[in-house]
Short mmCIF file of C-alpha atoms and ligand atoms in Angstrom, two decimals:
data_model
loop_
_atom_site.label_atom_id
_atom_site.label_comp_id
_atom_site.label_asym_id
_atom_site.label_seq_id
_atom_site.Cartn_x
_atom_site.Cartn_y
_atom_site.Cartn_z
CA MET A 578 70.11 227.44 154.88
CA SER A 579 70.21 231.03 154.24
CA SER A 580 69.22 232.45 157.54
CA PHE A 581 68.71 230.86 160.83
CA ARG A 582 67.58 231.35 164.36
CA ALA A 583 70.17 232.29 167.23
CA LEU A 584 70.21 233.66 170.64
CA ARG A 585 72.94 236.33 170.47
CA VAL A 586 74.74 238.24 173.82
CA HIS A 587 75.48 242.17 173.14
CA ASP A 588 77.12 244.90 174.95
CA ALA A 589 74.34 246.65 176.60
CA GLY A 590 76.38 249.26 177.81
CA ASP A 591 77.77 250.39 181.67
CA LYS A 592 79.30 246.68 181.74
CA LYS A 593 75.92 244.88 181.07
CA THR A 594 75.03 242.57 178.54
CA ARG A 595 71.59 241.74 176.83
CA CYS A 596 70.38 238.56 175.07
CA GLU A 597 68.30 238.68 172.23
CA ALA A 598 66.55 235.87 169.74
CA GLU A 599 67.16 236.70 165.96
CA ASP A 600 67.94 235.48 162.73
CA LEU A 601 71.74 235.37 161.53
CA THR A 602 73.59 234.20 158.44
CA THR A 603 76.71 231.98 158.44
CA ASP A 604 78.81 235.06 157.18
CA GLN A 605 77.79 236.75 160.67
CA LEU A 606 79.53 233.84 162.69
CA ASN A 607 83.08 233.90 163.74
CA GLU A 608 85.89 232.27 161.15
CA GLY A 609 86.10 228.52 160.97
CA ASP A 610 86.83 225.38 158.65
CA VAL A 611 83.54 223.66 159.65
CA VAL A 612 79.98 224.78 159.27
CA ILE A 613 77.68 222.37 161.55
CA ASP A 614 73.84 222.49 161.16
CA VAL A 615 73.07 222.34 165.23
CA HIS A 616 70.40 220.03 166.42
CA TRP A 617 70.89 219.66 170.05
CA SER A 618 72.30 222.15 172.83
CA SER A 619 72.33 221.96 176.53
CA VAL A 620 71.97 224.10 179.40
CA ASN A 621 75.08 224.48 182.03
CA TYR A 622 75.50 226.79 184.92
CA LYS A 623 78.12 229.01 182.82
CA ASP A 624 75.41 229.39 180.04
CA ALA A 625 72.89 230.57 182.63
CA LEU A 626 75.58 233.19 183.54
CA ALA A 627 76.13 234.16 179.85
CA VAL A 628 72.18 234.29 179.12
CA SER A 629 71.16 236.00 182.18
CA GLY A 630 74.11 238.76 182.28
CA LYS A 631 74.44 237.41 185.77
CA GLY A 632 78.13 236.31 185.00
CA ARG A 633 80.59 238.02 182.93
CA ILE A 634 81.25 234.86 180.59
CA MET A 635 81.34 236.39 177.11
CA ARG A 636 84.96 237.26 176.07
CA ARG A 637 83.73 238.72 172.39
CA LEU A 638 80.37 240.64 171.82
CA PRO A 639 77.95 240.15 170.21
CA CYS A 640 78.62 236.52 170.75
CA VAL A 641 75.99 233.29 170.53
CA PRO A 642 75.71 231.54 173.88
CA GLY A 643 75.88 228.00 174.34
CA ILE A 644 78.97 225.96 175.71
CA ASP A 645 78.00 222.66 173.95
CA LEU A 646 76.44 221.46 170.75
CA SER A 647 75.79 218.39 168.80
CA GLY A 648 74.74 218.30 164.74
CA VAL A 649 75.84 216.81 161.44
CA VAL A 650 78.53 218.60 159.30
CA ALA A 651 76.91 220.78 156.62
CA GLU A 652 80.72 222.01 155.24
CA SER A 653 84.17 221.21 156.06
CA ASP A 654 87.38 222.44 154.92
CA ASP A 655 89.14 219.67 156.96
CA PRO A 656 89.84 216.46 155.53
CA THR A 657 88.94 214.57 158.44
CA LEU A 658 85.44 215.83 158.97
CA ARG A 659 83.09 215.31 155.84
CA PRO A 660 79.72 216.51 155.23
CA GLY A 661 76.94 214.47 156.47
CA GLN A 662 78.95 213.48 159.40
CA LYS A 663 77.83 213.66 163.20
CA VAL A 664 79.63 215.51 165.52
CA LEU A 665 79.86 217.23 168.88
CA VAL A 666 81.45 219.96 170.80
CA THR A 667 81.98 220.71 174.25
CA GLY A 668 84.25 223.81 175.76
CA CYS A 669 86.99 224.88 173.26
CA ASN A 670 85.89 228.63 174.01
CA ILE A 671 82.41 228.26 172.28
CA GLY A 672 79.79 230.03 173.97
CA GLU A 673 82.61 232.36 175.34
CA ALA A 674 85.05 233.62 172.72
CA LEU A 675 83.55 231.59 169.68
CA ASP A 676 79.67 231.50 168.70
CA GLY A 677 78.42 228.46 170.38
CA GLY A 678 75.14 226.18 170.28
CA TYR A 679 72.21 228.15 170.97
CA ALA A 680 71.71 228.94 167.16
CA GLN A 681 70.70 226.25 164.32
CA ARG A 682 74.30 226.70 162.95
CA ALA A 683 77.84 226.76 163.99
CA ARG A 684 81.07 227.58 162.09
CA LEU A 685 84.10 226.40 164.16
CA PRO A 686 87.71 225.46 164.02
CA ALA A 687 88.25 221.68 163.45
CA GLU A 688 90.28 221.24 166.46
CA ALA A 689 86.99 221.83 168.42
CA VAL A 690 84.94 219.26 166.47
CA ILE A 691 84.78 215.52 167.83
CA PRO A 692 83.20 212.95 165.57
CA LEU A 693 80.11 211.58 167.52
CA PRO A 694 81.66 208.05 168.83
CA ASP A 695 79.66 205.03 168.78
CA GLY A 696 77.51 204.20 171.50
CA LEU A 697 76.16 207.64 171.71
CA ASP A 698 73.53 209.50 169.39
CA LEU A 699 73.30 213.30 169.29
CA ARG A 700 70.64 213.93 171.87
CA GLU A 701 72.58 211.65 174.24
CA ALA A 702 75.54 213.26 173.79
CA MET A 703 73.79 216.61 174.96
CA MET A 704 72.43 215.13 177.84
CA LEU A 705 76.07 214.36 179.06
CA GLY A 706 77.38 217.71 177.40
CA THR A 707 79.89 219.73 179.53
CA ALA A 708 78.65 218.56 182.88
CA GLY A 709 79.25 214.94 181.90
CA PHE A 710 82.37 215.45 180.07
CA THR A 711 83.80 217.15 183.06
CA ALA A 712 82.49 214.21 185.20
CA ALA A 713 84.11 211.64 183.60
CA LEU A 714 87.38 213.81 183.11
CA ALA A 715 87.56 214.09 186.59
CA VAL A 716 87.27 209.99 187.22
CA VAL A 717 89.90 209.80 184.21
CA ARG A 718 92.47 212.13 186.25
CA MET A 719 91.48 210.13 189.63
CA GLN A 720 92.38 206.85 188.43
CA ASP A 721 95.12 207.91 186.62
CA ASN A 722 96.39 208.95 190.03
CA ARG A 723 95.89 205.23 191.56
CA GLN A 724 92.07 206.03 192.77
CA ALA A 725 90.42 202.59 193.32
CA PRO A 726 87.31 201.25 194.75
CA ASP A 727 89.40 199.96 198.08
CA LEU A 728 90.65 203.36 199.04
CA GLY A 729 87.05 204.05 200.42
CA PRO A 730 83.76 205.67 199.63
CA VAL A 731 83.79 208.82 196.66
CA LEU A 732 81.93 211.84 198.38
CA VAL A 733 80.45 213.93 195.70
CA ASN A 734 78.98 217.13 196.41
CA GLY A 735 76.58 219.19 194.34
CA ALA A 736 75.15 215.94 193.93
CA THR A 737 71.76 216.86 192.49
CA GLY A 738 73.55 218.98 189.40
CA GLY A 739 74.66 218.04 186.10
CA VAL A 740 78.31 217.01 187.04
CA GLY A 741 77.47 215.54 190.28
CA SER A 742 74.74 213.48 188.78
CA VAL A 743 77.13 211.94 186.14
CA ALA A 744 79.89 211.73 188.58
CA ILE A 745 77.86 209.56 191.01
CA GLN A 746 76.49 207.10 187.77
CA ILE A 747 80.13 206.50 186.56
CA LEU A 748 81.89 205.61 189.65
CA SER A 749 79.00 203.53 191.02
CA GLY A 750 78.97 201.63 187.82
CA LEU A 751 82.97 201.42 188.32
CA GLY A 752 82.52 199.52 191.69
CA TYR A 753 83.11 202.64 193.86
CA GLU A 754 80.87 203.19 197.10
CA VAL A 755 79.45 206.91 196.44
CA ALA A 756 78.45 209.38 199.44
CA ALA A 757 76.51 212.06 197.94
CA VAL A 758 76.04 215.36 199.29
CA THR A 759 72.75 217.64 198.47
CA GLY A 760 71.19 220.60 200.14
CA LYS A 761 68.00 219.37 198.82
CA ALA A 762 66.25 217.40 201.74
CA ASP A 763 63.76 215.44 199.14
CA ALA A 764 66.79 214.46 196.71
CA ALA A 765 67.61 211.26 198.82
CA GLU A 766 65.66 208.67 196.64
CA ARG A 767 66.57 210.50 193.22
CA LEU A 768 70.42 210.27 194.21
CA ARG A 769 69.95 206.72 195.47
CA ALA A 770 68.58 205.72 191.99
CA LEU A 771 71.71 207.12 190.03
CA GLY A 772 73.75 204.90 192.42
CA ALA A 773 74.71 206.69 195.89
CA THR A 774 75.32 204.34 198.49
CA GLU A 775 74.95 207.11 201.34
CA VAL A 776 73.16 210.29 201.02
CA LEU A 777 74.04 213.10 203.31
CA GLY A 778 73.34 216.73 204.28
CA PRO A 779 76.05 219.40 204.27
CA GLU A 780 76.26 219.65 207.51
CA ALA A 781 77.14 215.95 208.09
CA VAL A 782 80.53 216.57 206.23
CA ARG A 783 81.66 219.56 207.90
CA THR A 784 84.63 219.25 209.80
CA GLY A 785 86.35 220.57 212.58
CA GLY A 786 88.77 223.60 211.78
CA LYS A 787 92.03 221.14 212.19
CA PRO A 788 94.51 220.59 209.49
CA LEU A 789 93.68 217.01 209.61
CA GLU A 790 90.58 215.56 210.76
CA SER A 791 88.96 211.87 210.65
CA ALA A 792 89.93 210.26 207.62
CA ARG A 793 86.73 208.97 206.29
CA TRP A 794 86.66 209.50 202.37
CA GLY A 795 88.56 207.62 199.78
CA GLY A 796 88.40 210.57 197.37
CA ALA A 797 85.86 213.49 196.54
CA VAL A 798 84.48 215.05 193.54
CA ASP A 799 83.80 218.97 194.58
CA ASN A 800 81.28 220.96 192.71
CA LEU A 801 81.56 223.73 195.29
CA GLY A 802 84.95 225.11 196.26
CA GLY A 803 85.30 226.97 199.73
CA ASP A 804 84.64 225.45 202.88
CA ALA A 805 83.16 222.09 201.19
CA LEU A 806 86.23 221.74 199.37
CA ALA A 807 88.50 222.95 202.47
CA ASP A 808 86.84 220.04 204.46
CA MET A 809 87.65 217.21 201.79
CA THR A 810 91.31 218.32 202.25
CA ARG A 811 91.11 217.31 205.84
CA SER A 812 88.94 214.29 205.83
CA VAL A 813 90.21 212.52 202.49
CA ARG A 814 92.36 209.26 203.41
CA PRO A 815 95.97 208.52 202.53
CA PHE A 816 96.68 208.72 198.77
CA GLY A 817 92.95 209.85 198.12
CA ASN A 818 92.40 212.04 195.37
CA ILE A 819 90.00 215.30 195.16
CA ALA A 820 88.83 216.29 191.78
CA SER A 821 88.48 220.37 192.26
CA ILE A 822 85.85 221.06 189.69
CA GLY A 823 83.42 223.88 190.58
CA LEU A 824 82.95 226.90 192.66
CA ALA A 825 79.06 226.89 193.25
CA ALA A 826 79.59 227.91 196.93
CA GLY A 827 82.71 229.95 196.80
CA VAL A 828 86.26 230.48 194.94
CA GLU A 829 88.40 230.68 198.32
CA LEU A 830 90.30 227.57 199.77
CA LYS A 831 91.79 228.01 203.11
CA THR A 832 93.66 224.84 203.77
CA THR A 833 97.20 223.97 205.09
CA VAL A 834 99.90 221.59 203.33
CA MET A 835 99.07 218.97 205.95
CA PRO A 836 96.80 216.84 204.07
CA PHE A 837 99.15 216.76 201.06
CA ILE A 838 102.65 216.10 202.85
CA LEU A 839 101.45 214.12 205.82
CA ARG A 840 98.81 212.28 204.14
CA GLY A 841 99.61 212.01 200.19
CA VAL A 842 96.51 213.70 199.15
CA SER A 843 96.31 214.95 195.67
CA LEU A 844 94.27 217.80 194.37
CA LEU A 845 93.83 217.30 191.05
CA GLY A 846 92.33 220.74 188.81
CA ILE A 847 89.74 219.94 186.49
CA HIS A 848 89.62 222.36 183.27
CA SER A 849 87.03 221.04 180.90
CA VAL A 850 87.54 223.94 178.15
CA GLU A 851 90.90 223.54 177.14
CA THR A 852 91.08 219.99 177.76
CA PRO A 853 93.78 218.70 175.01
CA ARG A 854 92.11 217.06 172.02
CA PRO A 855 93.52 213.22 172.38
CA LEU A 856 92.26 213.48 176.06
CA ARG A 857 89.07 214.92 175.07
CA GLU A 858 88.68 212.01 172.48
CA GLN A 859 89.44 209.32 175.34
CA VAL A 860 86.67 210.88 177.63
CA TRP A 861 84.09 210.65 175.26
CA GLN A 862 85.36 207.26 174.43
CA HIS A 863 84.79 206.38 177.88
CA LEU A 864 81.46 208.00 177.89
CA ALA A 865 80.36 206.22 174.81
CA GLY A 866 81.05 202.91 176.09
CA GLU A 867 81.61 201.20 179.45
CA TRP A 868 81.17 204.47 181.37
CA LYS A 869 77.67 205.49 179.57
CA PRO A 870 75.41 206.36 182.33
CA ARG A 871 72.68 203.57 182.69
CA ALA A 872 70.02 206.01 183.80
CA LEU A 873 70.70 208.82 181.33
CA GLY A 874 67.39 209.76 181.15
CA ASP A 875 66.99 210.60 184.84
CA ILE A 876 69.68 213.41 184.39
CA VAL A 877 67.65 215.36 182.27
CA THR A 878 64.61 216.96 183.41
CA ARG A 879 63.66 219.02 180.71
CA THR A 880 63.73 219.30 176.79
CA ILE A 881 63.11 223.15 175.88
CA GLY A 882 63.47 225.11 172.51
CA LEU A 883 65.67 228.16 171.64
CA ASP A 884 62.93 230.68 172.87
CA GLU A 885 62.63 228.91 176.18
CA VAL A 886 65.99 229.05 176.92
CA PRO A 887 66.39 232.95 178.73
CA ALA A 888 63.47 231.98 181.13
CA TYR A 889 64.98 228.29 182.22
CA CYS A 890 68.23 230.36 182.77
CA ASP A 891 67.05 232.84 185.05
CA GLU A 892 65.46 229.75 186.89
CA LEU A 893 68.76 228.02 186.86
CA VAL A 894 70.88 230.91 188.39
CA ALA A 895 68.02 231.24 191.29
CA GLY A 896 68.95 227.76 191.95
CA THR A 897 65.65 226.15 191.70
CA ILE A 898 66.54 223.59 188.99
CA THR A 899 67.25 219.81 189.75
CA GLY A 900 68.86 218.06 186.61
CA ARG A 901 69.87 219.28 183.21
CA ALA A 902 67.76 221.09 180.33
CA LEU A 903 68.32 219.88 176.83
CA VAL A 904 68.02 222.38 174.15
CA LYS A 905 66.40 220.97 170.66
CA LEU A 906 67.21 223.46 167.94
CA ARG A 907 64.98 222.07 165.33
CA ASP A 908 61.45 220.05 165.14
CA ASP A 909 63.20 217.32 163.06
CA ALA A 910 66.28 216.96 165.51
CA ALA A 911 68.21 213.93 164.57
CA LEU A 912 69.19 211.41 166.74
N1 NAP B 602 86.09 223.02 185.78
C1 NAP B 602 85.41 222.55 184.56
O1 NAP B 602 85.94 222.58 183.62
C2 NAP B 602 83.85 222.81 185.03
C3 NAP B 602 82.76 222.16 183.84
C4 NAP B 602 81.61 222.23 184.23
C5 NAP B 602 81.06 222.97 185.36
N2 NAP B 602 82.05 223.39 186.45
C6 NAP B 602 81.41 224.09 187.81
O2 NAP B 602 81.03 223.02 188.58
C7 NAP B 602 80.06 223.57 189.39
C8 NAP B 602 78.96 222.17 189.19
O3 NAP B 602 78.37 222.21 187.52
P1 NAP B 602 76.74 221.75 187.30
O4 NAP B 602 76.91 221.83 185.77
O5 NAP B 602 76.83 220.31 187.84
O6 NAP B 602 75.89 222.92 188.05
P2 NAP B 602 74.41 223.01 188.44
O7 NAP B 602 73.66 221.95 187.43
O8 NAP B 602 74.01 223.99 188.77
O9 NAP B 602 74.78 222.09 189.79
C9 NAP B 602 75.61 222.89 191.02
C10 NAP B 602 74.67 222.09 192.23
O10 NAP B 602 75.84 222.73 193.52
C11 NAP B 602 74.80 222.50 194.44
N3 NAP B 602 74.74 223.92 194.49
C12 NAP B 602 74.52 225.03 193.79
N4 NAP B 602 74.66 226.23 194.44
C13 NAP B 602 75.22 226.06 195.72
C14 NAP B 602 75.46 227.09 196.71
N5 NAP B 602 75.43 228.18 196.53
N6 NAP B 602 76.02 226.29 198.02
C15 NAP B 602 75.95 225.10 198.09
N7 NAP B 602 75.69 224.11 196.91
C16 NAP B 602 75.30 224.94 195.83
C17 NAP B 602 73.39 222.38 193.59
O11 NAP B 602 73.47 220.99 194.38
P3 NAP B 602 72.50 220.31 195.67
O12 NAP B 602 71.33 221.21 195.84
O13 NAP B 602 72.41 218.80 195.33
O14 NAP B 602 73.44 220.41 196.76
C18 NAP B 602 73.44 222.66 192.60
O15 NAP B 602 72.64 221.45 191.75
C19 NAP B 602 79.51 224.60 189.00
O16 NAP B 602 80.52 225.83 189.77
C20 NAP B 602 80.13 224.94 187.60
O17 NAP B 602 80.38 226.06 186.93
C21 NAP B 602 83.33 223.65 186.22
#
């Protein structure tokens, strides 16, 4: 392939960026020991911020956005990755400091590249993408810290989002009761179909301001931050875990040490981008095997081409999207 289609984010001056569709050649990408023909990507909130310019995500400009990709190895200097092999990449600074998935080619360090596990095809890997990986990472961390169904229902907020939707499916498949919290009044039926046993509005999980309130939840998965996370610390049962994933509603956390020292509650930080490779491989093995969401197709609400990504990102930032979008990078994209 001499040249290929890509989106690239450029410096537009005055601390602004602009995203353009263009033709690139491989030597315009960052250095790396593996060249990948990209077939699929996905759109995460972080991608929407990078493409729309609403958030300062890029740490190098110009840079191809897209924090997820799956495809086929075209060239490799690494003995563990051979041409023709199907692979996936999530996080690892692609779409931020390294050129990412919104291009028909990527050139990356082998450390970032995971062989596609048996049980997933290239499209399914991107239905999950960083959102699915992060949800599964949270469940791994919680269970490693003794979360179990008999501790009680797990609260999942931002429930209609990518991370929330996958977290609900994984937890319900593992036998947990799941209480889904959503701000969308019409989402209850969809969330129950994913496995939620209970669907609640944000007001139903607000607590009073005391350091410890009634202990309702066995554990919690937080995509929002701010008051929602603070309320979780007050209302999770003794020895339950809270996985802190997102900041959709705020970055502050106003709570006390009481839940930690009087209830043994654990606050687990979930950082998907630089997860060490052995743990990344373990999480993908779970997602390809016994944790593979049975309603994977229900998470993805749209499949779009590269040229449609900027408009979709504007919608995502505006908060009008339910579910996830797949990005199909070529007409003959393989599975
Ligand atoms: N730590 C990590 O490594 C990591 C990895 C991936 C994502 N994240 C973060 O995790 C969060 C969720 O990611 P995602 O991919 O699932 O995002 P998403 O698809 O955009 O979903 C976020 C959900 O949060 C709710 N929400 C959005 N804005 C809100 C607001 N202002 N106030 C209250 N609720 C709001 C909405 O759910 P409802 O309408 O159902 O309430 C929305 O669907 C994001 O903050 C993302 O940046 C972190």
